[in-house]
Amino acid sequence: MSLKLILSDIRKKNMNCPNFQIHQALHQRWQKAISTLNLDLNPIKKGSYFVDIETVDDENLRIILKVVFNDVETEDEDYLMLFNGGLILKKDDKILLEPTCCVDLADLKDWEYIFENNSSGWSQLWIGHPYVFYRKNEGKIEFSEYTELMLSELENIQPVFEVNESELKTEINKMKERQINFHHRVVKLLK
């Protein structure tokens, strides 16, 4: 299992919020945005405009920052909130979960809450909307399908996959470090 911290929506003002089903047209718009900004970025998969932050070099990040922060004060900001994106959960090179609409790089705290939550019942994991529900079950974390419904509106939720709780916690901790490193890179490049 692995997690990737990814960013998306480089040109927020010119792109729509992604849906779960990203079509070829969105991919083409993303490619156009990348080429318009002269960026050298590769989406994590065809049809997506998510980019692994680990693959964004300083030159490309500098261009992105120029677009994202062109009218933002740079003191005492939580810069991660200004980047759309989030975590992708992969297992055996298969993407199991990816962020959806209205989520940003600071939303790692929602993943961390999984380990603070003592409930064994279903709980919402904010990954944007649609979102998913998770529950703890004998050392595993089970995840539901994507949904826009509230927990009270759902009947008989079925898990669609599960991951080992301790492995997920290890990966979340790695992502926290990567998130901090990315934030430091942003601060350094904005100076």
PDB file of C-alpha atoms in Angstrom:
ATOM      1  CA  MET A   1       0.000   0.000   0.000  1.00  0.00           C
ATOM      2  CA  SER A   2       1.166   3.504  -0.693  1.00  0.00           C
ATOM      3  CA  LEU A   3      -0.152   7.026  -0.445  1.00  0.00           C
ATOM      4  CA  LYS A   4       0.763   9.947  -2.659  1.00  0.00           C
ATOM      5  CA  LEU A   5       0.222  13.584  -1.815  1.00  0.00           C
ATOM      6  CA  ILE A   6      -0.928  15.157  -5.026  1.00  0.00           C
ATOM      7  CA  LEU A   7      -1.915  18.550  -6.260  1.00  0.00           C
ATOM      8  CA  SER A   8      -4.342  19.473  -8.971  1.00  0.00           C
ATOM      9  CA  ASP A   9      -6.133  22.380 -10.536  1.00  0.00           C
ATOM     10  CA  ILE A  10      -3.040  24.466 -11.221  1.00  0.00           C
ATOM     11  CA  ARG A  11      -5.165  27.153 -12.862  1.00  0.00           C
ATOM     12  CA  LYS A  12      -8.073  27.290 -10.423  1.00  0.00           C
ATOM     13  CA  LYS A  13      -9.827  30.126 -12.170  1.00  0.00           C
ATOM     14  CA  ASN A  14      -9.915  28.330 -15.513  1.00  0.00           C
ATOM     15  CA  MET A  15     -10.727  24.764 -14.496  1.00  0.00           C
ATOM     16  CA  ASN A  16     -13.827  23.137 -13.056  1.00  0.00           C
ATOM     17  CA  CYS A  17     -13.836  21.087  -9.907  1.00  0.00           C
ATOM     18  CA  PRO A  18     -13.214  17.425 -10.806  1.00  0.00           C
ATOM     19  CA  ASN A  19     -15.884  14.742 -10.584  1.00  0.00           C
ATOM     20  CA  PHE A  20     -15.177  11.135  -9.772  1.00  0.00           C
ATOM     21  CA  GLN A  21     -15.415  10.318 -13.500  1.00  0.00           C
ATOM     22  CA  ILE A  22     -12.866  12.516 -15.246  1.00  0.00           C
ATOM     23  CA  HIS A  23     -13.413  12.502 -18.988  1.00  0.00           C
ATOM     24  CA  GLN A  24     -11.002  12.908 -21.859  1.00  0.00           C
ATOM     25  CA  ALA A  25     -12.063  16.545 -22.262  1.00  0.00           C
ATOM     26  CA  LEU A  26     -10.795  17.355 -18.751  1.00  0.00           C
ATOM     27  CA  HIS A  27      -7.532  15.617 -19.508  1.00  0.00           C
ATOM     28  CA  GLN A  28      -7.136  17.728 -22.631  1.00  0.00           C
ATOM     29  CA  ARG A  29      -7.911  20.925 -20.672  1.00  0.00           C
ATOM     30  CA  TRP A  30      -5.309  19.921 -18.114  1.00  0.00           C
ATOM     31  CA  GLN A  31      -2.733  19.307 -20.827  1.00  0.00           C
ATOM     32  CA  LYS A  32      -3.587  22.700 -22.320  1.00  0.00           C
ATOM     33  CA  ALA A  33      -3.150  24.392 -18.912  1.00  0.00           C
ATOM     34  CA  ILE A  34       0.204  22.677 -18.454  1.00  0.00           C
ATOM     35  CA  SER A  35       1.403  23.719 -21.897  1.00  0.00           C
ATOM     36  CA  THR A  36       0.057  27.277 -21.525  1.00  0.00           C
ATOM     37  CA  LEU A  37       2.093  27.687 -18.353  1.00  0.00           C
ATOM     38  CA  ASN A  38       5.078  25.882 -19.920  1.00  0.00           C
ATOM     39  CA  LEU A  39       5.030  23.287 -17.146  1.00  0.00           C
ATOM     40  CA  ASP A  40       6.719  19.925 -17.359  1.00  0.00           C
ATOM     41  CA  LEU A  41       4.269  17.835 -15.307  1.00  0.00           C
ATOM     42  CA  ASN A  42       2.777  14.406 -15.790  1.00  0.00           C
ATOM     43  CA  PRO A  43      -0.625  13.438 -14.391  1.00  0.00           C
ATOM     44  CA  ILE A  44      -0.686  10.321 -12.219  1.00  0.00           C
ATOM     45  CA  LYS A  45      -2.804   8.585 -14.866  1.00  0.00           C
ATOM     46  CA  LYS A  46      -4.455   9.391 -18.173  1.00  0.00           C
ATOM     47  CA  GLY A  47      -7.698  11.273 -17.670  1.00  0.00           C
ATOM     48  CA  SER A  48      -6.527  12.807 -14.396  1.00  0.00           C
ATOM     49  CA  TYR A  49      -5.004  16.145 -13.591  1.00  0.00           C
ATOM     50  CA  PHE A  50      -3.518  15.060 -10.309  1.00  0.00           C
ATOM     51  CA  VAL A  51       0.251  15.384 -10.050  1.00  0.00           C
ATOM     52  CA  ASP A  52       2.438  13.779  -7.379  1.00  0.00           C
ATOM     53  CA  ILE A  53       4.051  16.666  -5.456  1.00  0.00           C
ATOM     54  CA  GLU A  54       7.248  14.623  -5.226  1.00  0.00           C
ATOM     55  CA  THR A  55       7.615  14.924  -9.015  1.00  0.00           C
ATOM     56  CA  VAL A  56       7.174  18.714  -9.200  1.00  0.00           C
ATOM     57  CA  ASP A  57      10.633  20.281  -9.409  1.00  0.00           C
ATOM     58  CA  ASP A  58      11.439  23.768  -8.115  1.00  0.00           C
ATOM     59  CA  GLU A  59      11.305  25.360 -11.564  1.00  0.00           C
ATOM     60  CA  ASN A  60       7.745  24.121 -12.160  1.00  0.00           C
ATOM     61  CA  LEU A  61       6.707  24.847  -8.581  1.00  0.00           C
ATOM     62  CA  ARG A  62       7.967  28.429  -8.995  1.00  0.00           C
ATOM     63  CA  ILE A  63       5.681  28.860 -12.040  1.00  0.00           C
ATOM     64  CA  ILE A  64       2.740  27.337 -10.169  1.00  0.00           C
ATOM     65  CA  LEU A  65       3.346  29.640  -7.200  1.00  0.00           C
ATOM     66  CA  LYS A  66       3.388  32.649  -9.492  1.00  0.00           C
ATOM     67  CA  VAL A  67      -0.117  31.691 -10.672  1.00  0.00           C
ATOM     68  CA  VAL A  68      -1.532  30.533  -7.324  1.00  0.00           C
ATOM     69  CA  PHE A  69      -0.066  33.314  -5.178  1.00  0.00           C
ATOM     70  CA  ASN A  70      -0.195  36.243  -7.558  1.00  0.00           C
ATOM     71  CA  ASP A  71      -2.564  38.142  -5.218  1.00  0.00           C
ATOM     72  CA  VAL A  72      -1.971  36.438  -1.853  1.00  0.00           C
ATOM     73  CA  GLU A  73      -0.047  37.844   1.109  1.00  0.00           C
ATOM     74  CA  THR A  74       2.834  35.515   1.924  1.00  0.00           C
ATOM     75  CA  GLU A  75       3.100  36.035   5.689  1.00  0.00           C
ATOM     76  CA  ASP A  76       1.507  33.594   8.151  1.00  0.00           C
ATOM     77  CA  GLU A  77      -0.393  31.694   5.452  1.00  0.00           C
ATOM     78  CA  ASP A  78      -1.267  28.019   5.470  1.00  0.00           C
ATOM     79  CA  TYR A  79      -0.092  27.663   1.898  1.00  0.00           C
ATOM     80  CA  LEU A  80      -1.271  24.072   1.591  1.00  0.00           C
ATOM     81  CA  MET A  81      -4.910  25.201   1.768  1.00  0.00           C
ATOM     82  CA  LEU A  82      -4.368  27.189  -1.423  1.00  0.00           C
ATOM     83  CA  PHE A  83      -3.552  24.073  -3.460  1.00  0.00           C
ATOM     84  CA  ASN A  84      -6.333  21.778  -4.601  1.00  0.00           C
ATOM     85  CA  GLY A  85      -5.402  18.132  -4.218  1.00  0.00           C
ATOM     86  CA  GLY A  86      -5.104  15.558  -1.491  1.00  0.00           C
ATOM     87  CA  LEU A  87      -4.112  11.946  -0.922  1.00  0.00           C
ATOM     88  CA  ILE A  88      -4.333   9.041  -3.303  1.00  0.00           C
ATOM     89  CA  LEU A  89      -4.515   5.595  -1.736  1.00  0.00           C
ATOM     90  CA  LYS A  90      -2.914   2.896  -3.877  1.00  0.00           C
ATOM     91  CA  LYS A  91      -2.500  -0.812  -3.333  1.00  0.00           C
ATOM     92  CA  ASP A  92      -0.553  -3.011  -5.754  1.00  0.00           C
ATOM     93  CA  ASP A  93      -0.328  -0.048  -8.183  1.00  0.00           C
ATOM     94  CA  LYS A  94      -4.129   0.219  -8.277  1.00  0.00           C
ATOM     95  CA  ILE A  95      -5.708   3.508  -7.203  1.00  0.00           C
ATOM     96  CA  LEU A  96      -8.310   2.748  -4.543  1.00  0.00           C
ATOM     97  CA  LEU A  97      -9.192   6.295  -3.457  1.00  0.00           C
ATOM     98  CA  GLU A  98      -8.424   9.697  -4.858  1.00  0.00           C
ATOM     99  CA  PRO A  99      -9.486  13.177  -3.835  1.00  0.00           C
ATOM    100  CA  THR A 100     -12.570  14.654  -5.407  1.00  0.00           C
ATOM    101  CA  CYS A 101     -13.975  18.167  -5.534  1.00  0.00           C
ATOM    102  CA  CYS A 102     -13.254  20.903  -2.995  1.00  0.00           C
ATOM    103  CA  VAL A 103     -10.352  19.326  -1.127  1.00  0.00           C
ATOM    104  CA  ASP A 104      -6.858  20.714  -0.656  1.00  0.00           C
ATOM    105  CA  LEU A 105      -3.373  19.624   0.389  1.00  0.00           C
ATOM    106  CA  ALA A 106      -4.058  20.587   4.021  1.00  0.00           C
ATOM    107  CA  ASP A 107      -6.804  17.964   4.337  1.00  0.00           C
ATOM    108  CA  LEU A 108      -4.355  15.335   5.570  1.00  0.00           C
ATOM    109  CA  LYS A 109      -5.788  15.980   9.044  1.00  0.00           C
ATOM    110  CA  ASP A 110      -8.978  14.182   7.986  1.00  0.00           C
ATOM    111  CA  TRP A 111      -6.941  11.053   7.251  1.00  0.00           C
ATOM    112  CA  GLU A 112      -5.101  11.396  10.566  1.00  0.00           C
ATOM    113  CA  TYR A 113      -8.433  11.497  12.394  1.00  0.00           C
ATOM    114  CA  ILE A 114      -9.045   7.865  11.381  1.00  0.00           C
ATOM    115  CA  PHE A 115      -6.595   6.858  14.114  1.00  0.00           C
ATOM    116  CA  GLU A 116      -8.045   9.196  16.750  1.00  0.00           C
ATOM    117  CA  ASN A 117     -11.597   8.002  16.095  1.00  0.00           C
ATOM    118  CA  ASN A 118     -12.513   5.252  18.581  1.00  0.00           C
ATOM    119  CA  SER A 119     -15.770   4.298  16.877  1.00  0.00           C
ATOM    120  CA  SER A 120     -16.099   0.951  15.143  1.00  0.00           C
ATOM    121  CA  GLY A 121     -19.069   2.288  13.174  1.00  0.00           C
ATOM    122  CA  TRP A 122     -18.972   3.995   9.799  1.00  0.00           C
ATOM    123  CA  SER A 123     -17.507   7.536   9.766  1.00  0.00           C
ATOM    124  CA  GLN A 124     -17.076  10.016   6.963  1.00  0.00           C
ATOM    125  CA  LEU A 125     -13.642  10.584   5.442  1.00  0.00           C
ATOM    126  CA  TRP A 126     -13.546  14.006   3.819  1.00  0.00           C
ATOM    127  CA  ILE A 127     -11.777  13.624   0.483  1.00  0.00           C
ATOM    128  CA  GLY A 128     -14.027  16.192  -1.186  1.00  0.00           C
ATOM    129  CA  HIS A 129     -17.369  15.328  -2.670  1.00  0.00           C
ATOM    130  CA  PRO A 130     -18.310  12.732  -3.351  1.00  0.00           C
ATOM    131  CA  TYR A 131     -16.672  11.344  -0.218  1.00  0.00           C
ATOM    132  CA  VAL A 132     -16.377   7.911   1.363  1.00  0.00           C
ATOM    133  CA  PHE A 133     -17.048   6.323   4.715  1.00  0.00           C
ATOM    134  CA  TYR A 134     -14.642   4.117   6.658  1.00  0.00           C
ATOM    135  CA  ARG A 135     -14.804   1.875   9.684  1.00  0.00           C
ATOM    136  CA  LYS A 136     -12.313  -0.024  11.792  1.00  0.00           C
ATOM    137  CA  ASN A 137     -12.676  -3.792  11.821  1.00  0.00           C
ATOM    138  CA  GLU A 138     -10.158  -6.113  13.511  1.00  0.00           C
ATOM    139  CA  GLY A 139      -6.989  -4.225  12.579  1.00  0.00           C
ATOM    140  CA  LYS A 140      -8.282  -3.251   9.156  1.00  0.00           C
ATOM    141  CA  ILE A 141      -9.800  -0.042   7.817  1.00  0.00           C
ATOM    142  CA  GLU A 142     -12.729  -0.722   5.483  1.00  0.00           C
ATOM    143  CA  PHE A 143     -13.846   1.862   2.939  1.00  0.00           C
ATOM    144  CA  SER A 144     -17.212   2.379   1.252  1.00  0.00           C
ATOM    145  CA  GLU A 145     -18.082   3.465  -2.269  1.00  0.00           C
ATOM    146  CA  TYR A 146     -18.004   7.183  -3.063  1.00  0.00           C
ATOM    147  CA  THR A 147     -21.265   8.875  -2.100  1.00  0.00           C
ATOM    148  CA  GLU A 148     -22.922  12.264  -1.690  1.00  0.00           C
ATOM    149  CA  LEU A 149     -25.359  10.876   0.891  1.00  0.00           C
ATOM    150  CA  MET A 150     -25.090  11.468   4.622  1.00  0.00           C
ATOM    151  CA  LEU A 151     -24.532   8.498   6.906  1.00  0.00           C
ATOM    152  CA  SER A 152     -28.123   8.719   8.179  1.00  0.00           C
ATOM    153  CA  GLU A 153     -29.371   8.375   4.582  1.00  0.00           C
ATOM    154  CA  LEU A 154     -27.435   5.195   3.846  1.00  0.00           C
ATOM    155  CA  GLU A 155     -28.610   1.692   4.538  1.00  0.00           C
ATOM    156  CA  ASN A 156     -26.432  -1.404   4.756  1.00  0.00           C
ATOM    157  CA  ILE A 157     -23.102   0.144   3.744  1.00  0.00           C
ATOM    158  CA  GLN A 158     -20.795  -2.467   2.257  1.00  0.00           C
ATOM    159  CA  PRO A 159     -17.023  -2.142   2.242  1.00  0.00           C
ATOM    160  CA  VAL A 160     -15.485  -2.154  -1.239  1.00  0.00           C
ATOM    161  CA  PHE A 161     -11.908  -2.653  -0.016  1.00  0.00           C
ATOM    162  CA  GLU A 162      -9.871  -2.731   3.164  1.00  0.00           C
ATOM    163  CA  VAL A 163      -6.332  -1.894   4.207  1.00  0.00           C
ATOM    164  CA  ASN A 164      -4.236  -2.798   7.207  1.00  0.00           C
ATOM    165  CA  GLU A 165      -4.654  -0.122   9.898  1.00  0.00           C
ATOM    166  CA  SER A 166      -0.999  -0.049  10.973  1.00  0.00           C
ATOM    167  CA  GLU A 167       0.221   0.123   7.347  1.00  0.00           C
ATOM    168  CA  LEU A 168      -2.158   3.007   6.666  1.00  0.00           C
ATOM    169  CA  LYS A 169      -0.940   4.837   9.773  1.00  0.00           C
ATOM    170  CA  THR A 170       2.677   4.386   8.642  1.00  0.00           C
ATOM    171  CA  GLU A 171       1.823   5.789   5.199  1.00  0.00           C
ATOM    172  CA  ILE A 172      -0.109   8.722   6.704  1.00  0.00           C
ATOM    173  CA  ASN A 173       2.937   9.582   8.840  1.00  0.00           C
ATOM    174  CA  LYS A 174       5.126   9.523   5.710  1.00  0.00           C
ATOM    175  CA  MET A 175       2.645  11.831   3.982  1.00  0.00           C
ATOM    176  CA  LYS A 176       2.759  14.228   6.933  1.00  0.00           C
ATOM    177  CA  GLU A 177       6.527  14.519   6.451  1.00  0.00           C
ATOM    178  CA  ARG A 178       6.107  15.043   2.692  1.00  0.00           C
ATOM    179  CA  GLN A 179       3.428  17.653   3.353  1.00  0.00           C
ATOM    180  CA  ILE A 180       5.778  19.526   5.724  1.00  0.00           C
ATOM    181  CA  ASN A 181       8.626  19.316   3.203  1.00  0.00           C
ATOM    182  CA  PHE A 182       6.386  20.629   0.415  1.00  0.00           C
ATOM    183  CA  HIS A 183       5.238  23.500   2.629  1.00  0.00           C
ATOM    184  CA  HIS A 184       8.890  24.382   3.365  1.00  0.00           C
ATOM    185  CA  ARG A 185       9.669  24.309  -0.359  1.00  0.00           C
ATOM    186  CA  VAL A 186       6.772  26.679  -1.018  1.00  0.00           C
ATOM    187  CA  VAL A 187       7.875  29.085   1.725  1.00  0.00           C
ATOM    188  CA  LYS A 188      11.478  29.018   0.457  1.00  0.00           C
ATOM    189  CA  LEU A 189      10.442  29.692  -3.156  1.00  0.00           C
ATOM    190  CA  LEU A 190       8.140  32.533  -2.134  1.00  0.00           C
ATOM    191  CA  LYS A 191      10.968  34.406  -0.376  1.00  0.00           C
TER     192      LYS A 191
END
